[in-house]
Amino acid sequence: MANNIESLLKGLGVQNPPHGVSCGGTWQPGAGESLAVCSPIDGKCLAELTMATSEQTDQAIASAAEAFVHFRTRPAPRRGELVRRFGGQLRAHQAELGQLVTLETGKITAEAVGEVQEMIDICDFAVGLSRQLYGKTMASERAGHRLAEQWHPLGPVGVISAFNFPVAVWAWNAAIAWVCGDPVVWKPSEKTPLTAIACQSLLQTVVAEFDDIPPGISQLVVGGAETGKQLAADHRLPLVSATGSVPMGRAVAVTVAQRLGRSLLELGGNNGMIVCPSADLELAVRSITFSAVGTCGQRCTTLRRLIVHKSIADDLVQRLRKVYESLPIGDPTDPSTLVGPLVDARADAAMEAALEEARSQGGTVYGGGRVTEAVPIGGIYVQPALVEIAADAPILQQETFAPILYVTRYEDLDGAMRVHNDVPQGLSSAILTRDAAEAEYFCAAAGSDCGIVNVNIGTSGAEIGGAFGGEKETGGGRESGSDAWKTYMRRATNTVNYSGELPLAQGIRFDV
């Protein structure tokens, strides 16, 4: 393990080299396949891990199930206090965690620290939520009866997270699950397990401060696809939350559904933006650029499709080309860098294949080549690509996890709306306009069919206060804010008869 990584992890509470998994709050040696964790920055190995075996994963699930029996009886505000203190640990170590995110994912420092801030924010949200897990009281049709609903802890939750947000998406799930009374079994991406190990260590430091909360409420298993399949198949996990590709999510959904469990899916994006004639083009260039090239195009909310009114298309494309040509691309630890590397060679190959396919479908490609000068050797750095192409090109139906922005033109808003919605995915969307009617139309029932609908901002960068998720092949799940907490709980409808009589519902008489 590189000395700087080892010292960084030790500063985050990882006292022993992370050669295994965390089961029941203690580190155990792994006995499965070896895993080399490499940095996208320069391709160098950061650490060598041994992945969890099936038996160790089973042990982690068993520990979570055992912890649930006690954890569910703790008052929700007490569980909220645990999350509050964990948020304090994240605040104290935000800079170090941000460094680790950058090393593992290749995100620029500002975005990496921002991801840690998302964890802090969801902890703050969850602490308040711990005193607001409200049910309802309904009017009963029977005299002397009270009709109400209560929300109870659901059970251990499996969380499968992706490489591009190695800790924030887990925190969206875990912080809410904990205040709801649910332990969490976490399988991070095998590309980014070190940030997971660091977060687990910080959490266990907090759990050790409580004599009434079992350490098994947080389990970490480092593994590959087989580990994810095991979580999806285990009946002791009533809910499995999975973030990743559509094929992965479909497999998880089928497996969980076969045992009649719940799945919370956050899958493909293929996000679109409509730019209207009245749009502020300066604002448009800024919002489009961040949405399309931030995290080197490797966000689920990355802007993939730009639908521009024909009257302003030439002007906007020229402005974007000028900005794209001057983007600072390189080492993400350099404060002046805005675009870091792709995560690996597979992502690079997918980008090259998509651009070649776009050309074969009549697209005109600007940029998209490899960057080899003034960048760290061993990393995969690319020039973000703009592709002018027809709205009916088949390539627009698929999402490539890379900085490719397809630009199409429209004549009327109804036509633009049809193009926008005519893809299998439905995560994030945006319209840029100064016309109130166009903005309201986009937000209305006949407008965007996505789970996230924005006006005069880009598609990327959702706040934790709103429920996060999308429709269609995006999976239909909702995480983070609003009432997403209900997914992590079970509902009980209570009828209490205090009358001394026994009237039946619907006026039924049954005298004996």
XYZ file of C-alpha atoms in Angstrom:
512
model
C 0.000 0.000 0.000
C 1.303 3.436 -0.881
C 2.569 5.262 2.201
C 0.381 8.310 1.637
C -2.753 6.143 1.356
C -1.839 4.226 4.487
C -1.298 7.418 6.477
C -4.487 8.928 5.057
C -6.523 5.887 6.095
C -4.963 5.815 9.548
C -5.885 9.458 9.965
C -9.476 8.424 9.218
C -9.470 5.791 11.947
C -8.415 2.711 9.968
C -5.853 1.324 12.388
C -5.073 -1.863 10.478
C -4.360 -2.209 6.759
C -7.710 -2.924 5.112
C -7.144 -6.499 3.973
C -10.607 -7.793 4.724
C -14.179 -6.970 5.581
C -15.984 -5.442 8.526
C -18.454 -7.866 10.031
C -20.258 -7.073 13.254
C -18.047 -4.073 13.855
C -14.694 -5.876 13.846
C -12.182 -6.264 11.047
C -11.742 -9.810 9.807
C -9.302 -11.118 7.209
C -10.798 -11.750 3.806
C -10.486 -15.174 2.279
C -11.786 -14.530 -1.226
C -10.177 -13.278 -4.409
C -7.590 -10.522 -4.280
C -8.500 -7.041 -5.450
C -6.129 -4.335 -6.627
C -7.526 -0.840 -6.066
C -6.031 1.524 -8.655
C -6.300 5.298 -8.985
C -7.753 6.696 -12.218
C -5.336 9.606 -11.852
C -2.249 7.648 -12.873
C -3.292 3.987 -12.877
C -1.100 3.205 -9.876
C -2.167 0.673 -7.264
C -3.452 2.252 -4.081
C -4.035 -0.931 -2.086
C -4.358 -4.699 -2.332
C -7.477 -6.126 -0.688
C -8.906 -9.573 -0.249
C -12.598 -9.657 -1.018
C -15.249 -11.159 1.207
C -16.243 -14.759 0.704
C -19.841 -15.917 0.515
C -19.542 -17.139 4.097
C -18.301 -13.754 5.301
C -21.091 -11.972 3.479
C -23.571 -14.335 5.125
C -22.023 -13.503 8.495
C -22.389 -9.786 7.831
C -26.078 -10.199 6.966
C -26.603 -12.343 10.068
C -24.937 -9.707 12.255
C -27.190 -7.008 10.798
C -30.282 -9.158 11.374
C -29.233 -9.763 14.969
C -28.570 -6.050 15.527
C -32.007 -5.174 14.132
C -33.789 -7.009 16.959
C -32.377 -4.510 19.459
C -31.886 -1.445 17.253
C -35.559 -1.260 16.233
C -36.552 -0.706 19.876
C -34.302 2.319 20.366
C -36.276 5.590 20.236
C -35.937 7.268 16.861
C -34.420 10.446 18.381
C -31.781 8.237 19.996
C -30.986 6.764 16.610
C -30.886 10.324 15.321
C -28.253 11.165 17.914
C -26.055 8.446 16.450
C -26.399 10.020 13.004
C -25.737 13.485 14.426
C -22.428 12.362 15.908
C -21.484 10.585 12.693
C -22.115 13.839 10.840
C -19.703 15.464 13.279
C -17.022 12.934 12.366
C -17.578 13.680 8.694
C -17.204 17.410 9.342
C -13.989 16.852 11.246
C -12.510 14.707 8.456
C -14.069 16.309 5.382
C -10.771 17.313 3.780
C -9.162 13.879 4.247
C -12.228 12.047 2.974
C -12.291 14.389 -0.005
C -8.666 13.497 -0.778
C -9.542 9.821 -0.659
C -12.529 10.298 -2.990
C -10.275 12.109 -5.466
C -7.631 9.379 -5.383
C -10.184 6.592 -5.900
C -12.543 8.205 -8.420
C -10.471 10.875 -10.180
C -12.931 13.621 -9.200
C -11.537 17.115 -8.932
C -11.028 18.266 -5.348
C -14.027 20.604 -5.302
C -16.385 17.835 -6.404
C -14.846 15.301 -4.017
C -15.173 17.603 -1.011
C -18.677 18.402 -2.237
C -19.556 14.718 -2.115
C -18.499 14.559 1.514
C -20.650 17.645 2.104
C -23.594 15.656 0.738
C -22.985 13.091 3.478
C -22.917 15.837 6.082
C -26.109 17.355 4.706
C -28.030 14.074 4.697
C -26.953 13.463 8.288
C -28.390 16.862 9.249
C -31.588 16.042 7.365
C -31.871 12.620 9.001
C -31.403 14.012 12.508
C -34.424 16.267 12.029
C -36.333 13.408 10.425
C -35.781 11.247 13.514
C -38.410 13.383 15.298
C -40.795 13.500 12.323
C -41.594 9.897 11.403
C -45.252 10.811 11.387
C -48.279 8.576 10.922
C -51.876 9.673 10.425
C -55.058 9.490 12.448
C -58.155 8.902 10.307
C -61.830 9.279 11.124
C -63.340 5.897 11.929
C -66.818 5.044 10.687
C -67.492 3.250 14.000
C -68.287 5.052 17.234
C -65.775 4.559 20.003
C -62.992 3.529 17.637
C -59.670 5.141 16.739
C -58.191 4.505 13.304
C -54.525 5.401 12.791
C -51.337 4.343 11.057
C -47.863 3.840 12.464
C -44.496 3.452 10.761
C -42.117 0.802 12.099
C -38.538 -0.210 11.230
C -38.443 -2.495 8.209
C -35.303 -4.567 8.773
C -31.701 -4.740 7.548
C -31.142 -2.901 4.262
C -28.694 -3.968 1.569
C -26.944 -1.097 -0.217
C -25.033 -1.622 -3.470
C -23.275 1.594 -4.503
C -21.445 2.682 -7.661
C -17.939 4.039 -8.207
C -18.881 7.557 -9.292
C -20.364 8.523 -5.922
C -18.532 6.110 -3.634
C -19.874 7.478 -0.343
C -22.688 10.013 -0.897
C -25.258 7.552 -2.251
C -24.506 5.125 0.585
C -25.034 7.961 3.068
C -28.365 8.896 1.439
C -29.495 5.359 2.233
C -27.669 4.697 5.489
C -28.492 7.904 7.372
C -32.188 7.533 6.591
C -32.169 3.777 7.269
C -30.523 4.247 10.668
C -32.999 6.824 11.950
C -35.767 4.525 10.696
C -34.282 1.716 12.820
C -32.689 -0.369 10.048
C -29.128 -1.723 10.044
C -27.241 -1.482 6.726
C -25.150 -4.027 4.834
C -23.044 -2.124 2.304
C -21.328 -3.471 -0.795
C -19.354 -0.608 -2.327
C -18.046 -0.670 -5.879
C -14.924 -2.800 -6.082
C -13.352 0.189 -7.866
C -13.746 2.432 -4.804
C -13.697 0.410 -1.559
C -11.198 2.542 0.373
C -13.596 5.425 0.979
C -16.118 2.870 2.198
C -13.592 1.406 4.616
C -12.804 4.887 5.939
C -16.481 5.738 6.467
C -17.081 2.418 8.202
C -14.205 3.110 10.587
C -15.522 6.584 11.426
C -19.002 5.165 12.006
C -17.733 2.434 14.304
C -15.887 5.056 16.330
C -19.244 6.733 16.909
C -21.126 3.495 17.646
C -18.551 2.670 20.344
C -19.744 5.765 22.235
C -23.209 4.179 22.718
C -23.877 1.376 25.178
C -27.379 0.812 23.833
C -26.672 0.549 20.083
C -25.140 -2.652 18.670
C -22.086 -2.372 16.407
C -23.769 -4.625 13.850
C -25.960 -1.784 12.554
C -23.306 -1.106 9.886
C -21.765 -3.936 7.887
C -19.274 -3.596 5.056
C -18.530 -6.327 2.515
C -15.990 -5.708 -0.238
C -16.806 -7.929 -3.179
C -17.764 -8.190 -6.819
C -20.935 -9.045 -8.709
C -21.442 -12.327 -6.866
C -21.563 -10.466 -3.554
C -24.231 -8.160 -4.951
C -26.233 -11.166 -6.143
C -25.988 -12.682 -2.678
C -27.384 -9.544 -1.059
C -30.227 -9.411 -3.574
C -31.173 -13.040 -2.931
C -31.106 -12.989 0.875
C -34.558 -12.903 2.495
C -33.086 -11.336 5.659
C -32.716 -8.085 3.694
C -36.300 -6.892 3.080
C -34.989 -3.925 1.076
C -32.070 -3.787 -1.371
C -31.028 -0.385 -2.706
C -28.874 -0.604 -5.838
C -27.213 2.128 -7.887
C -25.606 1.378 -11.235
C -26.339 0.283 -14.776
C -29.737 -0.723 -16.114
C -28.685 -4.381 -16.677
C -27.392 -4.607 -13.112
C -30.553 -3.036 -11.712
C -32.794 -5.294 -13.763
C -30.982 -8.359 -12.394
C -31.313 -7.080 -8.818
C -35.009 -6.308 -9.298
C -35.772 -9.771 -10.658
C -33.891 -11.526 -7.854
C -35.484 -9.446 -5.105
C -38.945 -9.751 -6.631
C -38.674 -13.541 -6.740
C -38.581 -13.506 -2.946
C -41.207 -10.715 -2.781
C -38.775 -8.227 -1.285
C -38.439 -4.518 -2.037
C -35.867 -2.983 -4.350
C -34.899 0.678 -4.601
C -33.207 1.254 -7.945
C -31.185 4.231 -9.214
C -30.085 3.319 -12.731
C -29.466 4.972 -16.118
C -29.937 8.683 -16.776
C -29.522 9.772 -20.432
C -30.639 13.201 -19.293
C -31.928 15.909 -21.618
C -32.171 19.695 -21.651
C -34.323 21.924 -23.858
C -32.924 25.382 -24.634
C -35.626 27.814 -25.750
C -35.200 30.994 -27.853
C -35.649 33.208 -24.790
C -32.927 31.461 -22.776
C -30.057 33.411 -21.265
C -27.181 32.027 -23.344
C -24.483 32.970 -20.841
C -26.332 31.037 -18.155
C -26.913 28.254 -20.683
C -23.218 27.812 -21.450
C -22.301 27.613 -17.763
C -25.069 25.211 -16.789
C -24.572 23.000 -19.855
C -20.817 22.785 -19.383
C -20.935 21.725 -15.738
C -23.796 19.298 -16.349
C -22.070 17.706 -19.349
C -18.398 17.520 -18.313
C -18.436 17.540 -14.496
C -16.888 14.329 -13.098
C -15.720 13.743 -16.695
C -19.293 12.926 -17.690
C -19.546 10.118 -15.121
C -22.583 11.209 -13.129
C -25.990 9.585 -13.353
C -27.348 13.131 -13.770
C -24.820 14.127 -16.463
C -26.353 16.017 -19.387
C -26.309 13.727 -22.432
C -28.814 15.313 -24.861
C -29.134 19.015 -25.684
C -32.294 19.973 -27.613
C -31.871 23.547 -28.906
C -34.256 25.779 -30.805
C -33.040 26.162 -34.386
C -32.945 29.977 -34.108
C -30.167 29.915 -31.494
C -28.496 26.567 -32.175
C -25.568 27.837 -34.270
C -24.725 30.550 -31.754
C -24.941 28.215 -28.753
C -22.878 25.458 -30.369
C -20.126 27.941 -31.257
C -20.050 29.210 -27.684
C -19.882 25.675 -26.321
C -17.120 24.671 -28.741
C -15.054 27.634 -27.600
C -15.486 26.700 -23.939
C -14.820 22.999 -24.579
C -11.574 23.805 -26.357
C -10.282 25.710 -23.336
C -11.345 23.344 -20.539
C -8.546 22.675 -18.024
C -8.110 18.891 -18.246
C -5.648 17.032 -16.087
C -4.624 16.045 -12.570
C -7.748 16.366 -10.383
C -5.649 17.294 -7.348
C -4.604 20.503 -9.153
C -7.002 23.277 -8.053
C -7.065 24.713 -11.583
C -8.354 21.472 -13.150
C -12.038 21.210 -14.074
C -12.050 17.817 -15.839
C -10.255 14.818 -14.412
C -9.788 11.325 -15.894
C -12.160 8.594 -16.961
C -12.348 5.835 -14.383
C -10.678 3.123 -16.497
C -9.897 1.774 -19.958
C -13.356 0.230 -20.259
C -14.934 3.673 -20.019
C -12.524 4.970 -22.653
C -13.410 2.136 -25.021
C -17.127 2.796 -24.525
C -16.629 6.469 -25.359
C -14.653 5.701 -28.529
C -17.270 3.173 -29.645
C -20.138 5.613 -29.066
C -18.437 8.393 -31.026
C -17.721 6.042 -33.920
C -21.344 4.930 -33.904
C -22.488 8.559 -33.866
C -20.343 9.310 -36.916
C -21.838 6.323 -38.737
C -25.300 7.757 -38.000
C -24.486 11.109 -39.566
C -23.186 12.925 -36.497
C -20.517 15.618 -36.598
C -18.086 15.184 -33.708
C -16.082 17.974 -32.091
C -13.447 16.897 -29.584
C -13.505 13.485 -27.962
C -9.848 12.565 -28.459
C -7.300 11.444 -25.881
C -5.329 14.090 -23.982
C -1.710 13.067 -23.411
C 0.124 16.323 -22.724
C 0.368 17.943 -19.281
C -1.571 15.096 -17.641
C -0.393 12.348 -15.280
C 1.051 9.349 -17.090
C -1.053 6.230 -16.678
C -4.419 7.973 -16.390
C -7.024 8.154 -19.148
C -7.764 11.776 -19.979
C -10.096 12.769 -22.802
C -11.383 15.907 -24.474
C -15.153 16.166 -23.831
C -17.094 15.732 -27.067
C -19.885 17.708 -28.714
C -21.855 15.815 -31.345
C -24.321 17.519 -33.677
C -26.749 14.858 -34.822
C -30.335 14.255 -35.928
C -32.943 13.855 -33.203
C -33.945 10.392 -34.436
C -30.418 8.928 -34.433
C -30.469 5.585 -32.579
C -27.381 6.508 -30.547
C -29.504 8.972 -28.567
C -31.434 6.074 -27.050
C -28.416 4.760 -25.148
C -26.367 6.263 -22.346
C -22.587 6.244 -22.513
C -20.930 6.997 -19.172
C -18.473 9.526 -20.589
C -18.378 13.252 -21.504
C -20.379 13.087 -24.758
C -23.069 15.710 -25.390
C -25.408 15.144 -28.349
C -26.898 18.340 -29.785
C -30.151 18.297 -31.770
C -32.432 21.078 -33.055
C -36.148 21.668 -32.726
C -38.795 23.940 -34.269
C -41.654 23.897 -31.743
C -41.811 23.034 -28.045
C -44.237 20.149 -28.475
C -41.780 18.526 -30.854
C -38.898 19.165 -28.477
C -40.872 17.596 -25.657
C -41.509 14.459 -27.688
C -37.800 14.158 -28.484
C -36.913 14.761 -24.860
C -39.220 12.033 -23.538
C -38.546 9.532 -26.304
C -35.801 7.605 -24.496
C -36.029 4.592 -22.151
C -34.500 6.437 -19.188
C -36.063 9.150 -17.040
C -33.827 10.553 -14.308
C -33.023 14.266 -14.631
C -34.183 16.962 -17.051
C -34.008 20.707 -17.557
C -35.398 23.555 -19.610
C -33.755 26.941 -20.071
C -36.314 29.653 -20.781
C -37.503 33.050 -19.596
C -41.056 32.269 -20.737
C -43.196 31.324 -17.702
C -45.639 29.330 -19.819
C -42.832 27.199 -21.301
C -41.397 26.584 -17.834
C -44.742 25.538 -16.386
C -45.481 23.300 -19.369
C -42.168 21.511 -18.849
C -43.051 20.870 -15.192
C -46.642 19.797 -15.894
C -48.127 16.347 -16.561
C -47.575 16.607 -20.317
C -44.024 17.881 -19.856
C -40.876 16.090 -18.691
C -41.428 12.457 -17.718
C -38.363 12.405 -15.430
C -38.119 12.203 -11.676
C -36.072 15.424 -11.528
C -37.407 18.420 -13.473
C -35.383 21.665 -13.467
C -35.942 25.153 -14.832
C -32.985 27.441 -15.622
C -30.439 25.164 -14.000
C -28.639 22.127 -15.355
C -29.465 18.467 -14.882
C -26.645 17.781 -12.449
C -26.329 18.699 -8.781
C -29.503 17.737 -6.892
C -30.063 18.901 -3.306
C -30.615 16.334 -0.557
C -33.877 17.949 0.590
C -35.773 16.599 -2.416
C -36.414 12.944 -3.191
C -33.804 11.733 -5.683
C -34.672 9.226 -8.400
C -36.242 8.685 -11.778
C -38.803 6.849 -13.858
C -38.851 4.216 -16.618
C -35.541 2.340 -16.877
C -34.061 4.577 -14.198
C -35.878 2.268 -11.806
C -38.523 4.315 -10.016
C -36.650 4.491 -6.701
C -36.449 7.532 -4.442
C -33.626 8.275 -2.014
C -32.577 11.130 0.250
C -35.170 13.830 1.067
C -38.899 14.478 1.074
C -40.798 11.326 2.127
C -38.259 8.851 0.732
C -37.907 7.593 4.327
C -41.138 5.610 3.938
C -39.325 3.118 1.705
C -37.218 2.084 4.702
C -40.179 1.417 7.007
C -43.274 -0.745 7.186
C -46.729 0.712 7.712
C -49.246 -0.642 10.222
C -52.885 0.462 10.223
C -54.240 0.344 13.775
C -57.852 0.113 14.886
C -58.456 0.589 18.606
C -61.916 -0.139 20.016
C -62.527 1.629 23.314
C -66.336 1.564 23.165
C -67.299 -1.638 24.967
C -69.409 -2.554 21.919
C -68.463 -4.516 18.792
C -69.799 -2.718 15.737
C -68.523 -4.151 12.433
C -67.243 -2.164 9.499
C -69.584 -1.374 6.603
C -72.537 -1.803 8.976
C -72.394 -5.602 8.814
C -74.504 -7.428 11.422
C -73.299 -10.794 12.686
C -75.170 -11.623 15.880
C -74.276 -14.766 17.792
